[in-house]
JSON list of C-alpha atoms in Angstrom, two decimals:
[
{"chain": "A", "resi": 1, "resn": "MET", "atom": "CA", "xyz": [49.44, 131.44, 143.81]},
{"chain": "A", "resi": 2, "resn": "SER", "atom": "CA", "xyz": [48.72, 134.21, 142.12]},
{"chain": "A", "resi": 3, "resn": "ALA", "atom": "CA", "xyz": [45.43, 132.61, 140.58]},
{"chain": "A", "resi": 4, "resn": "LEU", "atom": "CA", "xyz": [44.65, 132.43, 144.38]},
{"chain": "A", "resi": 5, "resn": "LEU", "atom": "CA", "xyz": [45.06, 135.81, 144.81]},
{"chain": "A", "resi": 6, "resn": "LEU", "atom": "CA", "xyz": [43.02, 137.11, 141.28]},
{"chain": "A", "resi": 7, "resn": "GLU", "atom": "CA", "xyz": [40.37, 134.75, 141.64]},
{"chain": "A", "resi": 8, "resn": "HIS", "atom": "CA", "xyz": [39.50, 135.60, 145.72]},
{"chain": "A", "resi": 9, "resn": "GLY", "atom": "CA", "xyz": [40.91, 138.23, 146.28]},
{"chain": "A", "resi": 10, "resn": "PRO", "atom": "CA", "xyz": [43.98, 139.60, 149.35]},
{"chain": "A", "resi": 11, "resn": "GLN", "atom": "CA", "xyz": [44.94, 136.76, 151.64]},
{"chain": "A", "resi": 12, "resn": "THR", "atom": "CA", "xyz": [47.06, 135.86, 154.50]},
{"chain": "A", "resi": 13, "resn": "ALA", "atom": "CA", "xyz": [49.15, 132.75, 154.75]},
{"chain": "A", "resi": 14, "resn": "ALA", "atom": "CA", "xyz": [46.89, 130.74, 156.45]},
{"chain": "A", "resi": 15, "resn": "GLU", "atom": "CA", "xyz": [44.16, 131.14, 154.58]},
{"chain": "A", "resi": 16, "resn": "LEU", "atom": "CA", "xyz": [45.81, 130.48, 151.45]},
{"chain": "A", "resi": 17, "resn": "ALA", "atom": "CA", "xyz": [46.83, 127.26, 153.24]},
{"chain": "A", "resi": 18, "resn": "VAL", "atom": "CA", "xyz": [44.15, 126.26, 153.82]},
{"chain": "A", "resi": 19, "resn": "LEU", "atom": "CA", "xyz": [42.54, 126.94, 149.79]},
{"chain": "A", "resi": 20, "resn": "LEU", "atom": "CA", "xyz": [45.60, 124.75, 148.61]},
{"chain": "A", "resi": 21, "resn": "GLY", "atom": "CA", "xyz": [45.81, 122.32, 151.32]},
{"chain": "A", "resi": 22, "resn": "ILE", "atom": "CA", "xyz": [49.41, 122.42, 152.32]},
{"chain": "A", "resi": 23, "resn": "SER", "atom": "CA", "xyz": [51.56, 123.97, 155.22]},
{"chain": "A", "resi": 24, "resn": "PRO", "atom": "CA", "xyz": [51.71, 127.89, 155.98]},
{"chain": "A", "resi": 25, "resn": "ALA", "atom": "CA", "xyz": [55.45, 127.45, 155.87]},
{"chain": "A", "resi": 26, "resn": "ALA", "atom": "CA", "xyz": [55.41, 126.19, 152.27]},
{"chain": "A", "resi": 27, "resn": "VAL", "atom": "CA", "xyz": [52.79, 129.11, 151.25]},
{"chain": "A", "resi": 28, "resn": "ARG", "atom": "CA", "xyz": [55.22, 131.49, 152.70]},
{"chain": "A", "resi": 29, "resn": "ARG", "atom": "CA", "xyz": [58.66, 130.43, 150.46]},
{"chain": "A", "resi": 30, "resn": "HIS", "atom": "CA", "xyz": [56.07, 130.64, 147.13]},
{"chain": "A", "resi": 31, "resn": "LEU", "atom": "CA", "xyz": [55.02, 134.38, 148.32]},
{"chain": "A", "resi": 32, "resn": "ASP", "atom": "CA", "xyz": [58.51, 135.50, 149.62]},
{"chain": "A", "resi": 33, "resn": "ALA", "atom": "CA", "xyz": [59.36, 134.21, 145.63]},
{"chain": "A", "resi": 34, "resn": "LEU", "atom": "CA", "xyz": [56.35, 136.79, 144.44]},
{"chain": "A", "resi": 35, "resn": "LEU", "atom": "CA", "xyz": [57.68, 139.66, 146.27]},
{"chain": "A", "resi": 36, "resn": "ALA", "atom": "CA", "xyz": [60.52, 139.39, 145.19]},
{"chain": "A", "resi": 37, "resn": "THR", "atom": "CA", "xyz": [59.65, 139.60, 141.18]},
{"chain": "A", "resi": 38, "resn": "GLY", "atom": "CA", "xyz": [57.33, 142.51, 142.36]},
{"chain": "A", "resi": 39, "resn": "ARG", "atom": "CA", "xyz": [54.15, 140.43, 141.80]},
{"chain": "A", "resi": 40, "resn": "VAL", "atom": "CA", "xyz": [52.38, 140.38, 145.09]},
{"chain": "A", "resi": 41, "resn": "GLU", "atom": "CA", "xyz": [52.57, 143.01, 147.87]},
{"chain": "A", "resi": 42, "resn": "GLU", "atom": "CA", "xyz": [52.09, 142.82, 151.94]},
{"chain": "A", "resi": 43, "resn": "ARG", "atom": "CA", "xyz": [49.74, 145.06, 154.02]},
{"chain": "A", "resi": 44, "resn": "LEU", "atom": "CA", "xyz": [48.20, 145.08, 157.25]},
{"chain": "A", "resi": 45, "resn": "THR", "atom": "CA", "xyz": [44.49, 144.08, 157.24]},
{"chain": "A", "resi": 46, "resn": "ARG", "atom": "CA", "xyz": [42.11, 146.56, 158.80]},
{"chain": "A", "resi": 47, "resn": "GLU", "atom": "CA", "xyz": [41.38, 144.60, 161.62]},
{"chain": "A", "resi": 48, "resn": "ALA", "atom": "CA", "xyz": [45.61, 143.50, 162.52]},
{"chain": "A", "resi": 49, "resn": "HIS", "atom": "CA", "xyz": [45.04, 146.29, 165.77]},
{"chain": "A", "resi": 50, "resn": "ARG", "atom": "CA", "xyz": [42.01, 144.54, 167.17]},
{"chain": "A", "resi": 51, "resn": "GLY", "atom": "CA", "xyz": [42.34, 142.36, 170.12]},
{"chain": "A", "resi": 52, "resn": "ARG", "atom": "CA", "xyz": [45.80, 141.11, 170.88]},
{"chain": "A", "resi": 53, "resn": "GLY", "atom": "CA", "xyz": [48.42, 139.35, 169.42]},
{"chain": "A", "resi": 54, "resn": "ARG", "atom": "CA", "xyz": [50.88, 139.66, 166.38]},
{"chain": "A", "resi": 55, "resn": "PRO", "atom": "CA", "xyz": [49.34, 142.36, 163.55]},
{"chain": "A", "resi": 56, "resn": "ALA", "atom": "CA", "xyz": [47.62, 139.54, 160.23]},
{"chain": "A", "resi": 57, "resn": "ARG", "atom": "CA", "xyz": [49.00, 140.57, 157.07]},
{"chain": "A", "resi": 58, "resn": "ARG", "atom": "CA", "xyz": [47.32, 140.08, 154.00]},
{"chain": "A", "resi": 59, "resn": "PHE", "atom": "CA", "xyz": [49.13, 139.21, 150.34]},
{"chain": "A", "resi": 60, "resn": "HIS", "atom": "CA", "xyz": [47.37, 141.76, 146.78]},
{"chain": "A", "resi": 61, "resn": "LEU", "atom": "CA", "xyz": [48.42, 140.67, 143.75]},
{"chain": "A", "resi": 62, "resn": "THR", "atom": "CA", "xyz": [49.92, 143.98, 142.14]},
{"chain": "A", "resi": 63, "resn": "ASP", "atom": "CA", "xyz": [49.53, 145.51, 138.86]},
{"chain": "A", "resi": 64, "resn": "ALA", "atom": "CA", "xyz": [52.76, 143.79, 137.34]},
{"chain": "A", "resi": 65, "resn": "GLY", "atom": "CA", "xyz": [51.35, 140.17, 139.22]},
{"chain": "A", "resi": 66, "resn": "ARG", "atom": "CA", "xyz": [47.81, 141.04, 137.27]},
{"chain": "A", "resi": 67, "resn": "SER", "atom": "CA", "xyz": [49.91, 141.65, 133.89]},
{"chain": "A", "resi": 68, "resn": "ALA", "atom": "CA", "xyz": [51.16, 138.34, 133.56]},
{"chain": "A", "resi": 69, "resn": "PHE", "atom": "CA", "xyz": [47.52, 136.88, 133.23]},
{"chain": "A", "resi": 70, "resn": "PRO", "atom": "CA", "xyz": [45.60, 136.94, 129.73]},
{"chain": "A", "resi": 71, "resn": "HIS", "atom": "CA", "xyz": [44.50, 140.23, 128.64]},
{"chain": "A", "resi": 72, "resn": "ALA", "atom": "CA", "xyz": [42.38, 141.65, 125.79]},
{"chain": "A", "resi": 73, "resn": "TYR", "atom": "CA", "xyz": [43.81, 145.03, 125.69]},
{"chain": "A", "resi": 74, "resn": "ASP", "atom": "CA", "xyz": [44.93, 144.32, 122.25]},
{"chain": "A", "resi": 75, "resn": "ASP", "atom": "CA", "xyz": [41.55, 143.50, 121.08]},
{"chain": "A", "resi": 76, "resn": "LEU", "atom": "CA", "xyz": [39.63, 146.56, 122.48]},
{"chain": "A", "resi": 77, "resn": "ALA", "atom": "CA", "xyz": [42.06, 148.60, 121.17]},
{"chain": "A", "resi": 78, "resn": "LEU", "atom": "CA", "xyz": [41.86, 147.12, 117.14]},
{"chain": "A", "resi": 79, "resn": "THR", "atom": "CA", "xyz": [37.26, 146.82, 118.00]},
{"chain": "A", "resi": 80, "resn": "ALA", "atom": "CA", "xyz": [37.71, 150.55, 118.67]},
{"chain": "A", "resi": 81, "resn": "LEU", "atom": "CA", "xyz": [40.05, 151.82, 116.12]},
{"chain": "A", "resi": 82, "resn": "ARG", "atom": "CA", "xyz": [38.55, 150.35, 113.35]},
{"chain": "A", "resi": 83, "resn": "GLN", "atom": "CA", "xyz": [34.95, 152.07, 114.29]},
{"chain": "A", "resi": 84, "resn": "VAL", "atom": "CA", "xyz": [37.56, 155.49, 114.11]},
{"chain": "A", "resi": 85, "resn": "ALA", "atom": "CA", "xyz": [38.73, 154.43, 110.84]},
{"chain": "A", "resi": 86, "resn": "ALA", "atom": "CA", "xyz": [35.12, 153.40, 109.54]},
{"chain": "A", "resi": 87, "resn": "LEU", "atom": "CA", "xyz": [33.73, 156.70, 111.04]},
{"chain": "A", "resi": 88, "resn": "GLY", "atom": "CA", "xyz": [36.20, 159.33, 110.57]},
{"chain": "A", "resi": 89, "resn": "GLY", "atom": "CA", "xyz": [39.08, 157.66, 107.49]},
{"chain": "A", "resi": 90, "resn": "PRO", "atom": "CA", "xyz": [42.34, 157.61, 108.11]},
{"chain": "A", "resi": 91, "resn": "ASP", "atom": "CA", "xyz": [42.96, 160.99, 109.50]},
{"chain": "A", "resi": 92, "resn": "ALA", "atom": "CA", "xyz": [40.60, 160.35, 112.57]},
{"chain": "A", "resi": 93, "resn": "VAL", "atom": "CA", "xyz": [43.03, 157.02, 113.22]},
{"chain": "A", "resi": 94, "resn": "ARG", "atom": "CA", "xyz": [45.90, 159.39, 113.14]},
{"chain": "A", "resi": 95, "resn": "ALA", "atom": "CA", "xyz": [44.66, 162.41, 115.32]},
{"chain": "A", "resi": 96, "resn": "VAL", "atom": "CA", "xyz": [43.77, 159.79, 117.57]},
{"chain": "A", "resi": 97, "resn": "ALA", "atom": "CA", "xyz": [47.84, 158.40, 117.46]},
{"chain": "A", "resi": 98, "resn": "GLU", "atom": "CA", "xyz": [48.84, 161.74, 118.10]},
{"chain": "A", "resi": 99, "resn": "ALA", "atom": "CA", "xyz": [46.42, 162.06, 121.40]},
{"chain": "A", "resi": 100, "resn": "GLN", "atom": "CA", "xyz": [47.85, 158.95, 122.16]},
{"chain": "A", "resi": 101, "resn": "MET", "atom": "CA", "xyz": [51.65, 159.51, 121.82]},
{"chain": "A", "resi": 102, "resn": "ALA", "atom": "CA", "xyz": [51.01, 163.62, 123.24]},
{"chain": "A", "resi": 103, "resn": "GLY", "atom": "CA", "xyz": [50.81, 161.64, 127.33]},
{"chain": "A", "resi": 104, "resn": "LEU", "atom": "CA", "xyz": [54.67, 159.83, 125.93]},
{"chain": "A", "resi": 105, "resn": "GLU", "atom": "CA", "xyz": [55.84, 163.52, 124.67]},
{"chain": "A", "resi": 106, "resn": "ALA", "atom": "CA", "xyz": [54.85, 165.41, 127.97]},
{"chain": "A", "resi": 107, "resn": "ARG", "atom": "CA", "xyz": [56.56, 162.92, 130.24]},
{"chain": "A", "resi": 108, "resn": "ALA", "atom": "CA", "xyz": [59.90, 161.85, 128.19]},
{"chain": "A", "resi": 109, "resn": "SER", "atom": "CA", "xyz": [60.35, 165.29, 127.24]},
{"chain": "A", "resi": 110, "resn": "THR", "atom": "CA", "xyz": [60.87, 166.35, 131.19]},
{"chain": "A", "resi": 111, "resn": "ALA", "atom": "CA", "xyz": [63.82, 163.69, 131.12]},
{"chain": "A", "resi": 112, "resn": "VAL", "atom": "CA", "xyz": [65.33, 164.65, 128.14]},
{"chain": "A", "resi": 113, "resn": "ALA", "atom": "CA", "xyz": [65.06, 168.64, 128.74]},
{"chain": "A", "resi": 114, "resn": "GLY", "atom": "CA", "xyz": [68.81, 169.64, 130.08]},
{"chain": "A", "resi": 115, "resn": "ALA", "atom": "CA", "xyz": [70.12, 166.51, 129.10]},
{"chain": "A", "resi": 116, "resn": "GLY", "atom": "CA", "xyz": [73.60, 166.60, 127.69]},
{"chain": "A", "resi": 117, "resn": "ASP", "atom": "CA", "xyz": [72.96, 163.47, 125.24]},
{"chain": "A", "resi": 118, "resn": "ARG", "atom": "CA", "xyz": [68.92, 163.38, 124.36]},
{"chain": "A", "resi": 119, "resn": "ALA", "atom": "CA", "xyz": [69.23, 160.11, 122.58]},
{"chain": "A", "resi": 120, "resn": "GLN", "atom": "CA", "xyz": [70.46, 158.38, 125.73]},
{"chain": "A", "resi": 121, "resn": "ALA", "atom": "CA", "xyz": [68.02, 160.60, 127.86]},
{"chain": "A", "resi": 122, "resn": "LEU", "atom": "CA", "xyz": [65.36, 159.70, 125.93]},
{"chain": "A", "resi": 123, "resn": "ALA", "atom": "CA", "xyz": [65.85, 156.00, 125.41]},
{"chain": "A", "resi": 124, "resn": "ALA", "atom": "CA", "xyz": [66.49, 155.85, 129.21]},
{"chain": "A", "resi": 125, "resn": "ALA", "atom": "CA", "xyz": [62.76, 157.31, 128.99]},
{"chain": "A", "resi": 126, "resn": "LEU", "atom": "CA", "xyz": [61.51, 155.13, 127.21]},
{"chain": "A", "resi": 127, "resn": "THR", "atom": "CA", "xyz": [62.56, 152.17, 129.05]},
{"chain": "A", "resi": 128, "resn": "ALA", "atom": "CA", "xyz": [60.58, 153.22, 132.07]},
{"chain": "A", "resi": 129, "resn": "GLU", "atom": "CA", "xyz": [57.90, 153.42, 129.20]},
{"chain": "A", "resi": 130, "resn": "GLY", "atom": "CA", "xyz": [58.48, 149.99, 128.61]},
{"chain": "A", "resi": 131, "resn": "TYR", "atom": "CA", "xyz": [60.19, 150.46, 125.70]},
{"chain": "A", "resi": 132, "resn": "ALA", "atom": "CA", "xyz": [63.38, 148.45, 126.97]},
{"chain": "A", "resi": 133, "resn": "ALA", "atom": "CA", "xyz": [65.75, 150.89, 124.27]},
{"chain": "A", "resi": 134, "resn": "THR", "atom": "CA", "xyz": [68.83, 151.95, 123.85]},
{"chain": "A", "resi": 135, "resn": "ALA", "atom": "CA", "xyz": [70.57, 154.71, 122.02]},
{"chain": "A", "resi": 136, "resn": "SER", "atom": "CA", "xyz": [74.03, 155.45, 120.44]},
{"chain": "A", "resi": 137, "resn": "ALA", "atom": "CA", "xyz": [75.86, 158.69, 121.48]},
{"chain": "A", "resi": 138, "resn": "ILE", "atom": "CA", "xyz": [74.02, 161.98, 119.12]},
{"chain": "A", "resi": 139, "resn": "SER", "atom": "CA", "xyz": [76.84, 164.02, 118.90]},
{"chain": "A", "resi": 140, "resn": "SER", "atom": "CA", "xyz": [78.52, 161.39, 115.85]},
{"chain": "A", "resi": 141, "resn": "GLY", "atom": "CA", "xyz": [74.50, 160.74, 115.04]},
{"chain": "A", "resi": 142, "resn": "GLY", "atom": "CA", "xyz": [73.42, 157.18, 115.35]},
{"chain": "A", "resi": 143, "resn": "GLN", "atom": "CA", "xyz": [70.59, 154.64, 115.95]},
{"chain": "A", "resi": 144, "resn": "LEU", "atom": "CA", "xyz": [67.66, 154.52, 118.67]},
{"chain": "A", "resi": 145, "resn": "CYS", "atom": "CA", "xyz": [66.93, 150.74, 119.35]},
{"chain": "A", "resi": 146, "resn": "GLN", "atom": "CA", "xyz": [63.28, 149.52, 121.10]},
{"chain": "A", "resi": 147, "resn": "HIS", "atom": "CA", "xyz": [63.40, 146.05, 121.61]},
{"chain": "A", "resi": 148, "resn": "HIS", "atom": "CA", "xyz": [59.73, 146.38, 122.63]},
{"chain": "A", "resi": 149, "resn": "CYS", "atom": "CA", "xyz": [57.14, 148.04, 121.36]},
{"chain": "A", "resi": 150, "resn": "PRO", "atom": "CA", "xyz": [53.90, 148.00, 123.79]},
{"chain": "A", "resi": 151, "resn": "VAL", "atom": "CA", "xyz": [50.93, 148.17, 120.81]},
{"chain": "A", "resi": 152, "resn": "ALA", "atom": "CA", "xyz": [52.94, 146.21, 118.04]},
{"chain": "A", "resi": 153, "resn": "HIS", "atom": "CA", "xyz": [49.46, 144.31, 117.11]},
{"chain": "A", "resi": 154, "resn": "VAL", "atom": "CA", "xyz": [47.59, 147.42, 116.86]},
{"chain": "A", "resi": 155, "resn": "ALA", "atom": "CA", "xyz": [50.31, 149.07, 114.84]},
{"chain": "A", "resi": 156, "resn": "ALA", "atom": "CA", "xyz": [50.60, 146.26, 112.34]},
{"chain": "A", "resi": 157, "resn": "GLU", "atom": "CA", "xyz": [47.33, 147.17, 111.24]},
{"chain": "A", "resi": 158, "resn": "PHE", "atom": "CA", "xyz": [47.18, 150.84, 111.91]},
{"chain": "A", "resi": 159, "resn": "PRO", "atom": "CA", "xyz": [50.88, 152.29, 110.88]},
{"chain": "A", "resi": 160, "resn": "GLN", "atom": "CA", "xyz": [49.17, 156.28, 111.75]},
{"chain": "A", "resi": 161, "resn": "LEU", "atom": "CA", "xyz": [50.92, 155.10, 115.75]},
{"chain": "A", "resi": 162, "resn": "CYS", "atom": "CA", "xyz": [54.53, 154.30, 114.22]},
{"chain": "A", "resi": 163, "resn": "GLU", "atom": "CA", "xyz": [54.35, 157.61, 112.63]},
{"chain": "A", "resi": 164, "resn": "ALA", "atom": "CA", "xyz": [53.30, 159.62, 115.42]},
{"chain": "A", "resi": 165, "resn": "GLU", "atom": "CA", "xyz": [55.64, 158.30, 117.34]},
{"chain": "A", "resi": 166, "resn": "THR", "atom": "CA", "xyz": [58.43, 158.73, 115.06]},
{"chain": "A", "resi": 167, "resn": "ALA", "atom": "CA", "xyz": [57.67, 162.09, 114.54]},
{"chain": "A", "resi": 168, "resn": "VAL", "atom": "CA", "xyz": [57.76, 162.97, 118.64]},
{"chain": "A", "resi": 169, "resn": "ILE", "atom": "CA", "xyz": [61.13, 160.81, 119.02]},
{"chain": "A", "resi": 170, "resn": "GLY", "atom": "CA", "xyz": [62.33, 163.83, 116.00]},
{"chain": "A", "resi": 171, "resn": "ARG", "atom": "CA", "xyz": [60.97, 166.22, 118.18]},
{"chain": "A", "resi": 172, "resn": "LEU", "atom": "CA", "xyz": [62.58, 165.16, 121.65]},
{"chain": "A", "resi": 173, "resn": "VAL", "atom": "CA", "xyz": [65.83, 164.95, 119.86]},
{"chain": "A", "resi": 174, "resn": "GLY", "atom": "CA", "xyz": [65.26, 167.98, 118.09]},
{"chain": "A", "resi": 175, "resn": "THR", "atom": "CA", "xyz": [66.36, 167.42, 114.60]},
{"chain": "A", "resi": 176, "resn": "HIS", "atom": "CA", "xyz": [64.70, 165.37, 111.49]},
{"chain": "A", "resi": 177, "resn": "VAL", "atom": "CA", "xyz": [64.65, 161.50, 112.52]},
{"chain": "A", "resi": 178, "resn": "GLN", "atom": "CA", "xyz": [64.05, 158.24, 109.94]},
{"chain": "A", "resi": 179, "resn": "ARG", "atom": "CA", "xyz": [62.62, 155.17, 110.71]},
{"chain": "A", "resi": 180, "resn": "LEU", "atom": "CA", "xyz": [64.58, 151.93, 109.47]},
{"chain": "A", "resi": 181, "resn": "ALA", "atom": "CA", "xyz": [62.79, 148.59, 111.19]},
{"chain": "A", "resi": 182, "resn": "THR", "atom": "CA", "xyz": [59.85, 148.30, 112.97]},
{"chain": "A", "resi": 183, "resn": "ILE", "atom": "CA", "xyz": [58.56, 145.41, 114.87]},
{"chain": "A", "resi": 184, "resn": "ALA", "atom": "CA", "xyz": [54.95, 145.90, 113.78]},
{"chain": "A", "resi": 185, "resn": "HIS", "atom": "CA", "xyz": [56.48, 145.35, 110.14]},
{"chain": "A", "resi": 186, "resn": "GLY", "atom": "CA", "xyz": [57.50, 142.02, 111.45]},
{"chain": "A", "resi": 187, "resn": "ASP", "atom": "CA", "xyz": [60.62, 143.27, 112.26]},
{"chain": "A", "resi": 188, "resn": "GLY", "atom": "CA", "xyz": [63.37, 142.17, 115.29]},
{"chain": "A", "resi": 189, "resn": "ILE", "atom": "CA", "xyz": [63.20, 145.68, 117.04]},
{"chain": "A", "resi": 190, "resn": "CYS", "atom": "CA", "xyz": [62.19, 149.42, 115.85]},
{"chain": "A", "resi": 191, "resn": "THR", "atom": "CA", "xyz": [65.11, 150.98, 114.88]},
{"chain": "A", "resi": 192, "resn": "THR", "atom": "CA", "xyz": [65.25, 154.65, 114.17]},
{"chain": "A", "resi": 193, "resn": "HIS", "atom": "CA", "xyz": [68.35, 156.84, 112.46]},
{"chain": "A", "resi": 194, "resn": "ILE", "atom": "CA", "xyz": [69.32, 159.79, 114.41]},
{"chain": "A", "resi": 195, "resn": "PRO", "atom": "CA", "xyz": [71.30, 161.84, 111.95]},
{"chain": "A", "resi": 196, "resn": "GLY", "atom": "CA", "xyz": [74.19, 164.20, 113.55]},
{"chain": "A", "resi": 197, "resn": "PRO", "atom": "CA", "xyz": [74.20, 168.04, 114.40]},
{"chain": "A", "resi": 198, "resn": "LEU", "atom": "CA", "xyz": [75.08, 169.77, 110.73]},
{"chain": "A", "resi": 199, "resn": "ARG", "atom": "CA", "xyz": [78.69, 170.60, 110.23]},
{"chain": "A", "resi": 200, "resn": "PRO", "atom": "CA", "xyz": [79.72, 174.27, 109.85]},
{"chain": "A", "resi": 201, "resn": "GLY", "atom": "CA", "xyz": [79.62, 174.63, 105.65]},
{"chain": "A", "resi": 202, "resn": "SER", "atom": "CA", "xyz": [77.03, 172.31, 105.72]},
{"chain": "A", "resi": 203, "resn": "GLN", "atom": "CA", "xyz": [73.16, 172.63, 104.01]},
{"chain": "A", "resi": 204, "resn": "ARG", "atom": "CA", "xyz": [70.04, 170.66, 104.21]},
{"chain": "A", "resi": 205, "resn": "ALA", "atom": "CA", "xyz": [68.70, 169.74, 101.38]},
{"chain": "A", "resi": 206, "resn": "GLY", "atom": "CA", "xyz": [65.72, 167.28, 101.87]},
{"chain": "A", "resi": 207, "resn": "ASN", "atom": "CA", "xyz": [66.73, 164.25, 104.53]},
{"chain": "A", "resi": 208, "resn": "ARG", "atom": "CA", "xyz": [70.18, 164.67, 103.54]},
{"chain": "A", "resi": 209, "resn": "THR", "atom": "CA", "xyz": [72.89, 167.05, 104.70]},
{"chain": "A", "resi": 210, "resn": "VAL", "atom": "CA", "xyz": [75.27, 168.00, 101.86]},
{"chain": "A", "resi": 211, "resn": "PRO", "atom": "CA", "xyz": [78.25, 169.62, 101.96]},
{"chain": "A", "resi": 212, "resn": "GLN", "atom": "CA", "xyz": [79.03, 172.69, 100.75]},
{"chain": "A", "resi": 213, "resn": "ARG", "atom": "CA", "xyz": [81.67, 173.07, 98.19]},
{"chain": "A", "resi": 214, "resn": "PRO", "atom": "CA", "xyz": [83.82, 175.71, 97.39]},
{"chain": "A", "resi": 215, "resn": "VAL", "atom": "CA", "xyz": [82.72, 177.36, 94.31]},
{"chain": "A", "resi": 216, "resn": "PRO", "atom": "CA", "xyz": [86.32, 178.12, 92.42]},
{"chain": "A", "resi": 217, "resn": "ASP", "atom": "CA", "xyz": [86.84, 180.98, 91.06]},
{"chain": "A", "resi": 218, "resn": "THR", "atom": "CA", "xyz": [86.92, 181.39, 87.56]},
{"chain": "A", "resi": 219, "resn": "PRO", "atom": "CA", "xyz": [89.39, 183.37, 85.40]},
{"chain": "A", "resi": 220, "resn": "ARG", "atom": "CA", "xyz": [88.24, 186.54, 83.45]},
{"chain": "A", "resi": 221, "resn": "THR", "atom": "CA", "xyz": [88.89, 186.26, 79.81]},
{"chain": "A", "resi": 222, "resn": "ALA", "atom": "CA", "xyz": [90.24, 189.33, 78.65]},
{"chain": "A", "resi": 223, "resn": "ALA", "atom": "CA", "xyz": [88.10, 190.69, 75.45]},
{"chain": "A", "resi": 224, "resn": "PRO", "atom": "CA", "xyz": [89.94, 190.64, 72.81]},
{"chain": "A", "resi": 225, "resn": "ALA", "atom": "CA", "xyz": [91.59, 193.87, 71.20]},
{"chain": "A", "resi": 226, "resn": "ARG", "atom": "CA", "xyz": [89.55, 195.75, 68.65]},
{"chain": "A", "resi": 227, "resn": "PRO", "atom": "CA", "xyz": [92.01, 195.51, 65.03]},
{"chain": "A", "resi": 228, "resn": "GLU", "atom": "CA", "xyz": [92.58, 199.51, 64.55]},
{"chain": "A", "resi": 229, "resn": "ARG", "atom": "CA", "xyz": [90.85, 200.31, 61.41]},
{"chain": "A", "resi": 230, "resn": "GLU", "atom": "CA", "xyz": [93.04, 201.20, 58.13]},
{"chain": "A", "resi": 231, "resn": "ARG", "atom": "CA", "xyz": [93.59, 204.81, 57.17]},
{"chain": "A", "resi": 232, "resn": "THR", "atom": "CA", "xyz": [92.75, 205.52, 53.91]},
{"chain": "A", "resi": 233, "resn": "PRO", "atom": "CA", "xyz": [95.63, 207.97, 52.22]},
{"chain": "A", "resi": 234, "resn": "ALA", "atom": "CA", "xyz": [93.83, 211.33, 51.67]}
]
């Protein structure tokens, strides 16, 4: 059914019945299933208001319906980045990755701004972008898990994409983060560690939080008394 709509364009149930050689009622059952999953949508035709009778309706593939068919986006992205790398080197690839992530950062920052739990808000924003993300509470530190990566095949060859994404996550949650695992490197999920806020009396040393230890008071040692000079009898 979806293949016919892709090949022939929007069709009515009657037109699909002719193409398939089955009854319109059977076609409608299949269409109802596609409508329920969001792969097809129903629209009135422009000719619907001409003449008499019930307006005709045509069925169109949605973006979700089209995405179910094979595509070569990864191949196109790999070809483009290989050309960028050949002409400008790794820094040029990094610039492309950062430009690509800038749009994601702008969209996610709106969702994260003002949120009480920035990690949870970011996970929701990433899920809306197709990352299927979850997060533990940021107040005690935790992990941001992305169960899907839309660019995993490309990032496997160009790690600059993962590096740019990690930098964006750090800016959005407002702290240094550390990537523990990535789908692009063969792990099951992308895992990012988000440390908790600094505690009073702690200082940042590199990527670690090191508690400051109180320095004990060192008692002063009294200087030894100078011996009195012996008096020489006159």
